PDB file of N, CA and C in Angstrom:
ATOM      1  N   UNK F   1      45.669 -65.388   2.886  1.00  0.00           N
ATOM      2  CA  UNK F   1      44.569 -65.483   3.805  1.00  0.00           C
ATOM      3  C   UNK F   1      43.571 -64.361   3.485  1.00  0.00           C
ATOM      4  N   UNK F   2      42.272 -64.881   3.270  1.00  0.00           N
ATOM      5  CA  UNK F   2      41.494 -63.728   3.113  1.00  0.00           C
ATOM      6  C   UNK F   2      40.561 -62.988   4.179  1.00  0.00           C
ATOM      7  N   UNK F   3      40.592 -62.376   4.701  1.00  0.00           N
ATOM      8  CA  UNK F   3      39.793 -61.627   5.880  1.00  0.00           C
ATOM      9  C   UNK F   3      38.970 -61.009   5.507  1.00  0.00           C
ATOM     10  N   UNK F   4      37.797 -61.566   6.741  1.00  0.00           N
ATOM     11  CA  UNK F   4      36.028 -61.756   6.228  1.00  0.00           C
ATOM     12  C   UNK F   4      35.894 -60.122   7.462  1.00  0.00           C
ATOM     13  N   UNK F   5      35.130 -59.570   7.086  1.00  0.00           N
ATOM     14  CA  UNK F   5      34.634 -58.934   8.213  1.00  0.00           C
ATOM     15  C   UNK F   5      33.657 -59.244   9.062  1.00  0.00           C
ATOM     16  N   UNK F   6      34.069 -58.588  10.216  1.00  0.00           N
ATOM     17  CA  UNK F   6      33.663 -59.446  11.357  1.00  0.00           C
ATOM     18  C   UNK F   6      32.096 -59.373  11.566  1.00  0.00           C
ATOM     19  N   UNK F   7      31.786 -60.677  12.445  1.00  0.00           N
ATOM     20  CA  UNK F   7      30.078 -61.099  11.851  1.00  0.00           C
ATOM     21  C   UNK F   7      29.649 -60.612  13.275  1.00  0.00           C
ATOM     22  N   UNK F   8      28.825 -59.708  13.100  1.00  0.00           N
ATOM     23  CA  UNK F   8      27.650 -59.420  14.353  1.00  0.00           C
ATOM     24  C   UNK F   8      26.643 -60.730  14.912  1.00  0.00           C
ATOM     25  N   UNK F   9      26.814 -61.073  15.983  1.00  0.00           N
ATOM     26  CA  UNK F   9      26.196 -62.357  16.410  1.00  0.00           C
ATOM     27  C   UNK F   9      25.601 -61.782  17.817  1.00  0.00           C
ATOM     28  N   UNK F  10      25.213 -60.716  18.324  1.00  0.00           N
ATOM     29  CA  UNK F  10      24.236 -60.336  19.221  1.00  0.00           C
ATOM     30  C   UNK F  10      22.677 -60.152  18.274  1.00  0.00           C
ATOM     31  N   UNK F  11      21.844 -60.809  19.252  1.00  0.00           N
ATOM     32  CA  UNK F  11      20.431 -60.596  19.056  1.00  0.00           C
ATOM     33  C   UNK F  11      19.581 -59.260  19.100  1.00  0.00           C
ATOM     34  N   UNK F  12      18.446 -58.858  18.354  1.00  0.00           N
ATOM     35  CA  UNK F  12      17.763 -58.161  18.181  1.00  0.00           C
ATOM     36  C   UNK F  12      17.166 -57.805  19.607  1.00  0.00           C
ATOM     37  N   UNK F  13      17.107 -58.894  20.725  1.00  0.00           N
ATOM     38  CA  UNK F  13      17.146 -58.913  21.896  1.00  0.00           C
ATOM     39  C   UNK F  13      18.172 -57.907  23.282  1.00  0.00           C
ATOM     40  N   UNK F  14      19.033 -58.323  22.459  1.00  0.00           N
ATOM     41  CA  UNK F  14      20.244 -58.216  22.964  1.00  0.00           C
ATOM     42  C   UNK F  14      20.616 -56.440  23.287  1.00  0.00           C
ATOM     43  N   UNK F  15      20.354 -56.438  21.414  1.00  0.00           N
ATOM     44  CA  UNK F  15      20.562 -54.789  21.248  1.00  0.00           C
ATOM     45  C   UNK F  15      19.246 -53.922  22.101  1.00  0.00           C
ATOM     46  N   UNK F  16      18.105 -54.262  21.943  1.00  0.00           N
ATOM     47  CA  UNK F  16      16.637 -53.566  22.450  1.00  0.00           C
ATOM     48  C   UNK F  16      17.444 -53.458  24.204  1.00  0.00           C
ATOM     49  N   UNK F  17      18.252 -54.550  24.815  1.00  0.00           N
ATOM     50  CA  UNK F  17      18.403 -54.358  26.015  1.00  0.00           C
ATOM     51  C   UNK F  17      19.592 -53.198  26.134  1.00  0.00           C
ATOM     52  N   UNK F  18      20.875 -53.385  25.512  1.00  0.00           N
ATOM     53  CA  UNK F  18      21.659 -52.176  25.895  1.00  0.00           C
ATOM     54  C   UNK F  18      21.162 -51.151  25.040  1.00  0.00           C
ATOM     55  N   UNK F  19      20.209 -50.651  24.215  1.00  0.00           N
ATOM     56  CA  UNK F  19      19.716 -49.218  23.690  1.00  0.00           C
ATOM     57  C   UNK F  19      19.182 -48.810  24.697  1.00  0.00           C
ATOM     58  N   UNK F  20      18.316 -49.604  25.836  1.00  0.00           N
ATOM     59  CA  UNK F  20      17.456 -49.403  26.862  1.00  0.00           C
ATOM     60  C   UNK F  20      18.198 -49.053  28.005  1.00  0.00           C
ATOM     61  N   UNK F  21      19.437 -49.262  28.444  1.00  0.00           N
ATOM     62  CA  UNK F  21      20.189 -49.054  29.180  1.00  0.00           C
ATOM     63  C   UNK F  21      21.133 -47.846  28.558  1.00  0.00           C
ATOM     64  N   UNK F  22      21.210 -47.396  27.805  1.00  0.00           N
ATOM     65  CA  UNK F  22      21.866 -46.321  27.248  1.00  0.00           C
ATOM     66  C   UNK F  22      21.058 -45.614  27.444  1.00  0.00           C
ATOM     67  N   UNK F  23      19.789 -45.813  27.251  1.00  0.00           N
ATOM     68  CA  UNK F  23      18.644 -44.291  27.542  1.00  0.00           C
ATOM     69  C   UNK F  23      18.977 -44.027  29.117  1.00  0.00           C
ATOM     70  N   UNK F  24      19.330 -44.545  29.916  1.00  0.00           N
ATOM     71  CA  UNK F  24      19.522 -44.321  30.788  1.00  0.00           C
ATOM     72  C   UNK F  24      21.120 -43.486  31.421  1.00  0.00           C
ATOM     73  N   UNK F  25      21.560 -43.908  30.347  1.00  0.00           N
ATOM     74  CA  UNK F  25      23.412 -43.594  31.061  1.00  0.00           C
ATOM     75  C   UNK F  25      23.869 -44.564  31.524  1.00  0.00           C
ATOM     76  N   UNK F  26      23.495 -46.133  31.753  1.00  0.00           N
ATOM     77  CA  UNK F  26      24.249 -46.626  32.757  1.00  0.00           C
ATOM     78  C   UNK F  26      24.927 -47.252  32.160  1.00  0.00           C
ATOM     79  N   UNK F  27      25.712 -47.806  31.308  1.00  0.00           N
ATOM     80  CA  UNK F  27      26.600 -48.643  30.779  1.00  0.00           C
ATOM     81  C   UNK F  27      27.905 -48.900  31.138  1.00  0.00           C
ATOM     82  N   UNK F  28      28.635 -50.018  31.750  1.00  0.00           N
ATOM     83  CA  UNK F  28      29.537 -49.577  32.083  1.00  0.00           C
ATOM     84  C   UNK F  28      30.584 -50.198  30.976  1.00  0.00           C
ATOM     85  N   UNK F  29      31.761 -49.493  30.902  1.00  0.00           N
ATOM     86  CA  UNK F  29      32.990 -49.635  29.853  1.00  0.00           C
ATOM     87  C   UNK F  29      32.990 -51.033  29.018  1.00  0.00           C
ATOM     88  N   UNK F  30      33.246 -51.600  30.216  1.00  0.00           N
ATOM     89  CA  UNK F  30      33.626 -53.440  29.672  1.00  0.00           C
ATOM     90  C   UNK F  30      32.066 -53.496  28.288  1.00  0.00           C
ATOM     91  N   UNK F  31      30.633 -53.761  29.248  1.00  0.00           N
ATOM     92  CA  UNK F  31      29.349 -53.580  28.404  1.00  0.00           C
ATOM     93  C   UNK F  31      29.827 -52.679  26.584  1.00  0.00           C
ATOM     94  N   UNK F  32      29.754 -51.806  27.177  1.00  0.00           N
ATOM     95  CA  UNK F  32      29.946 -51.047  25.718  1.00  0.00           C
ATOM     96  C   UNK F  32      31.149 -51.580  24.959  1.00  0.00           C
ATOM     97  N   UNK F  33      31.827 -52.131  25.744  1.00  0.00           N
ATOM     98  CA  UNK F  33      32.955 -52.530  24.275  1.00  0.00           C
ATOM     99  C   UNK F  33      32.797 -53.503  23.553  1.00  0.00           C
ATOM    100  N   UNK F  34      31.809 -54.512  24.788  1.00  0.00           N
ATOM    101  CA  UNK F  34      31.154 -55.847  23.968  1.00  0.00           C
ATOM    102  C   UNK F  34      30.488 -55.860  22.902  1.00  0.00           C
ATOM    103  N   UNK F  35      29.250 -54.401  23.364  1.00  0.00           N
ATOM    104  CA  UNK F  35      28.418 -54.509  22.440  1.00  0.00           C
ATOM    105  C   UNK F  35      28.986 -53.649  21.094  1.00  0.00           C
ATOM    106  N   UNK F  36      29.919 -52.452  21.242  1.00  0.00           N
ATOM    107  CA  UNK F  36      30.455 -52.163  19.914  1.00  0.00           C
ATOM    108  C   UNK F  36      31.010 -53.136  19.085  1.00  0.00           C
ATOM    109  N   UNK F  37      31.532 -54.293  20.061  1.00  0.00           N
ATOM    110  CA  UNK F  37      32.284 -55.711  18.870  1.00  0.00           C
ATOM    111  C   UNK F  37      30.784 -56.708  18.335  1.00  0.00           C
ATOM    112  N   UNK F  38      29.710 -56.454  18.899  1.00  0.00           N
ATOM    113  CA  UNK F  38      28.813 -57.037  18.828  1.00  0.00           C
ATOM    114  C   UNK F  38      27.249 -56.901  18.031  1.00  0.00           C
ATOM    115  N   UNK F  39      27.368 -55.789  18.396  1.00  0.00           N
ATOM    116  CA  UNK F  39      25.908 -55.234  17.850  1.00  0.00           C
ATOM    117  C   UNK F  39      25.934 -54.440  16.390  1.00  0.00           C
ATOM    118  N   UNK F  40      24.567 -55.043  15.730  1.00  0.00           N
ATOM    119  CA  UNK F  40      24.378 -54.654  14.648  1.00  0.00           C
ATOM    120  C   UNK F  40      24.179 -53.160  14.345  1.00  0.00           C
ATOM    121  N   UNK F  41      24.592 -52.290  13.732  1.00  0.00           N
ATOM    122  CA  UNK F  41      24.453 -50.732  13.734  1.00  0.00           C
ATOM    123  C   UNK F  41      23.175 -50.533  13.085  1.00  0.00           C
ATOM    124  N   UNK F  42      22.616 -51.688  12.085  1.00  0.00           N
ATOM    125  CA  UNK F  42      21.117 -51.190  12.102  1.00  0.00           C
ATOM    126  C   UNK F  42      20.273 -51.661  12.651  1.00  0.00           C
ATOM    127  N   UNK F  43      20.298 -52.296  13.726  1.00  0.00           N
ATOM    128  CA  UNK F  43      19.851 -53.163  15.001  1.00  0.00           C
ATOM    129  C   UNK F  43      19.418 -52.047  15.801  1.00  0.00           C
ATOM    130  N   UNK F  44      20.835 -51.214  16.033  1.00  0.00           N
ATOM    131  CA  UNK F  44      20.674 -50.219  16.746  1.00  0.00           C
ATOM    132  C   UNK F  44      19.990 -48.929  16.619  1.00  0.00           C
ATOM    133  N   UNK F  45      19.938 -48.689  15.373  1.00  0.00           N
ATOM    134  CA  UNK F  45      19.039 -47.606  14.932  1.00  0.00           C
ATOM    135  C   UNK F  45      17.462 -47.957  15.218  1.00  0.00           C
ATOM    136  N   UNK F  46      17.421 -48.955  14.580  1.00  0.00           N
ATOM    137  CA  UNK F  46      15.982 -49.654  14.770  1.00  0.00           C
ATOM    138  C   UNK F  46      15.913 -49.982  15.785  1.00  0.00           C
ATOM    139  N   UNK F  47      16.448 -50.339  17.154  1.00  0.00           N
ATOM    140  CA  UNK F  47      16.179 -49.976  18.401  1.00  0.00           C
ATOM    141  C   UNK F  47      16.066 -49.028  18.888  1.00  0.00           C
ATOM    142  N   UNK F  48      16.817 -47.940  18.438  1.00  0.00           N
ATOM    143  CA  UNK F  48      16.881 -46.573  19.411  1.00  0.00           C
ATOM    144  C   UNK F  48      15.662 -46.221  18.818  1.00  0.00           C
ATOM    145  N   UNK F  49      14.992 -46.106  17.188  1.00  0.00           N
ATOM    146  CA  UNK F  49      13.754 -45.799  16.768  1.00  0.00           C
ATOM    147  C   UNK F  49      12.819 -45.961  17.496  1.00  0.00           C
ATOM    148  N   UNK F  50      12.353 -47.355  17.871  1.00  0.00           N
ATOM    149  CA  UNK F  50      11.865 -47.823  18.726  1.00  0.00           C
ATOM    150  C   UNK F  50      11.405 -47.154  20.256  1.00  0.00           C
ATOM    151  N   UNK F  51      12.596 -47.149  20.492  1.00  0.00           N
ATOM    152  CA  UNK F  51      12.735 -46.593  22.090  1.00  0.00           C
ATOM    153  C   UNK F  51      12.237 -45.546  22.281  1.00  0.00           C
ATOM    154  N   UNK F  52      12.497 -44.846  21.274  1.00  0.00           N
ATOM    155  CA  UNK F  52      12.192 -43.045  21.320  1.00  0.00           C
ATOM    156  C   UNK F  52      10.734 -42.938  21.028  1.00  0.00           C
ATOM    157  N   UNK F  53      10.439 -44.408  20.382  1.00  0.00           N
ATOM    158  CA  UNK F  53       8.920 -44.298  20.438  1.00  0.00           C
ATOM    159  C   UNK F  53       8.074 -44.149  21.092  1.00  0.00           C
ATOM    160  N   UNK F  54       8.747 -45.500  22.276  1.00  0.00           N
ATOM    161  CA  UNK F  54       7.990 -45.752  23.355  1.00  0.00           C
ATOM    162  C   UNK F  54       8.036 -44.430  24.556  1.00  0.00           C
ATOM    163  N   UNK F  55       9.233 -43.936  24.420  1.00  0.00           N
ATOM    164  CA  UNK F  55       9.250 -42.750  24.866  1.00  0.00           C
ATOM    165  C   UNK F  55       8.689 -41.583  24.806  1.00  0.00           C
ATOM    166  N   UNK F  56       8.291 -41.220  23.726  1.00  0.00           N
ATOM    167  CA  UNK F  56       7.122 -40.610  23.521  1.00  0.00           C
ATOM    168  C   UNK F  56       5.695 -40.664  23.721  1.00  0.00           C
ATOM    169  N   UNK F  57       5.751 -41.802  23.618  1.00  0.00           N
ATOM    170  CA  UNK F  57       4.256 -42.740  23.699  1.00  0.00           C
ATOM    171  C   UNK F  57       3.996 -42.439  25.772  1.00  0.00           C
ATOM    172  N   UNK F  58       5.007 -42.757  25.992  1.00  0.00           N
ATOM    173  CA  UNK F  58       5.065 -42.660  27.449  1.00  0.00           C
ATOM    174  C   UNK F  58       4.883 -41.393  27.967  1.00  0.00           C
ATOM    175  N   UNK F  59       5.300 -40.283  27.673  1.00  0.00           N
ATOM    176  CA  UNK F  59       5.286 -39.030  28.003  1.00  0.00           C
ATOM    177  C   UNK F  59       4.049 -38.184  27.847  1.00  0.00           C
ATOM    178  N   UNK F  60       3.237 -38.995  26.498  1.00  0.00           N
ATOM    179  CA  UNK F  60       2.123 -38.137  25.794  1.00  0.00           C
ATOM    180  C   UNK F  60       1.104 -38.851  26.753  1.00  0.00           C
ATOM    181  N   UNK F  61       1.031 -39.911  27.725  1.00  0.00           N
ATOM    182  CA  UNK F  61      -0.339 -40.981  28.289  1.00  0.00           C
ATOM    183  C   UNK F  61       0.227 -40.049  29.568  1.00  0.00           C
ATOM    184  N   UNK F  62       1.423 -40.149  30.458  1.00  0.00           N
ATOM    185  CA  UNK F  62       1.552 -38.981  31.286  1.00  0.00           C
ATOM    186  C   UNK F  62       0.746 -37.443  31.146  1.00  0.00           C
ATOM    187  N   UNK F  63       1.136 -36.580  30.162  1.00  0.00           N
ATOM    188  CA  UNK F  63       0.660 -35.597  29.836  1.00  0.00           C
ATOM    189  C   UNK F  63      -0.490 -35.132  30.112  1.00  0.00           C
ATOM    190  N   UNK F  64      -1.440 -36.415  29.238  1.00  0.00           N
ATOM    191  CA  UNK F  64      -2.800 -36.540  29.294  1.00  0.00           C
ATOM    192  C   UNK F  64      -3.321 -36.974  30.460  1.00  0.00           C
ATOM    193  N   UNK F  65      -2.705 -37.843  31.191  1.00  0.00           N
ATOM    194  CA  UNK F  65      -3.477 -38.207  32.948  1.00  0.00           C
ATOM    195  C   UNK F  65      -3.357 -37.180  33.689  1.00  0.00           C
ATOM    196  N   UNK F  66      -2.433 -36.175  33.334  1.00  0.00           N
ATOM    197  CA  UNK F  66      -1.810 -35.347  34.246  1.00  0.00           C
ATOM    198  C   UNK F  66      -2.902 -34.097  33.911  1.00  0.00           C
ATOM    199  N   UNK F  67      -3.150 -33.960  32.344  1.00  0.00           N
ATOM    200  CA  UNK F  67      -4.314 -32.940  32.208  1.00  0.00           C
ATOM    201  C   UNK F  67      -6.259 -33.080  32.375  1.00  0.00           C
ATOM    202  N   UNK F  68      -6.170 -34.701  32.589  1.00  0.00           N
ATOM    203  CA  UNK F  68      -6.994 -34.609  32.962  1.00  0.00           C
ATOM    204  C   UNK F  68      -7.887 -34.859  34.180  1.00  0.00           C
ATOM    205  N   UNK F  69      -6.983 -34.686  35.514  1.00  0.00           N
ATOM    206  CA  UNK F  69      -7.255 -34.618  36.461  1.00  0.00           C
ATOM    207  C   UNK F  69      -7.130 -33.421  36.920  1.00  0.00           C
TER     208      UNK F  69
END
């Protein structure tokens, strides 16, 4: 018998939603074990990339409303 390694079948969707919920902390056990059997690890990079983008992006339009009032 030859054993395939196992195929990541969560969406690019999928992952953008629990990276987004990890920025947060909230994940609970069961979630994370799904998505470790599930999610693509460069899905996830390229989500968390992402995120940290928008995160920034978010902080710097704060910053600026905040300095210019």
């Amino acid at each position: 018998m030859e054993d395939k390694p196992h195929e990541r079948k969560a969406s690019f969707l999928a992952t953008m939603k629990a990276v987004f919920w990890s920025f947060f902390g909230v994940r609970k056990r069961r979630d994370y074990e799904r998505d470790a059997a599930n999610l693509n690890p460069i899905h996830v990079i390229i989500a968390g990339l992402i995120g940290a983008a928008i995160f920034i992006g978010l902080i710097m339009l704060a910053v600026r409303f905040a300095v210019s009032q």
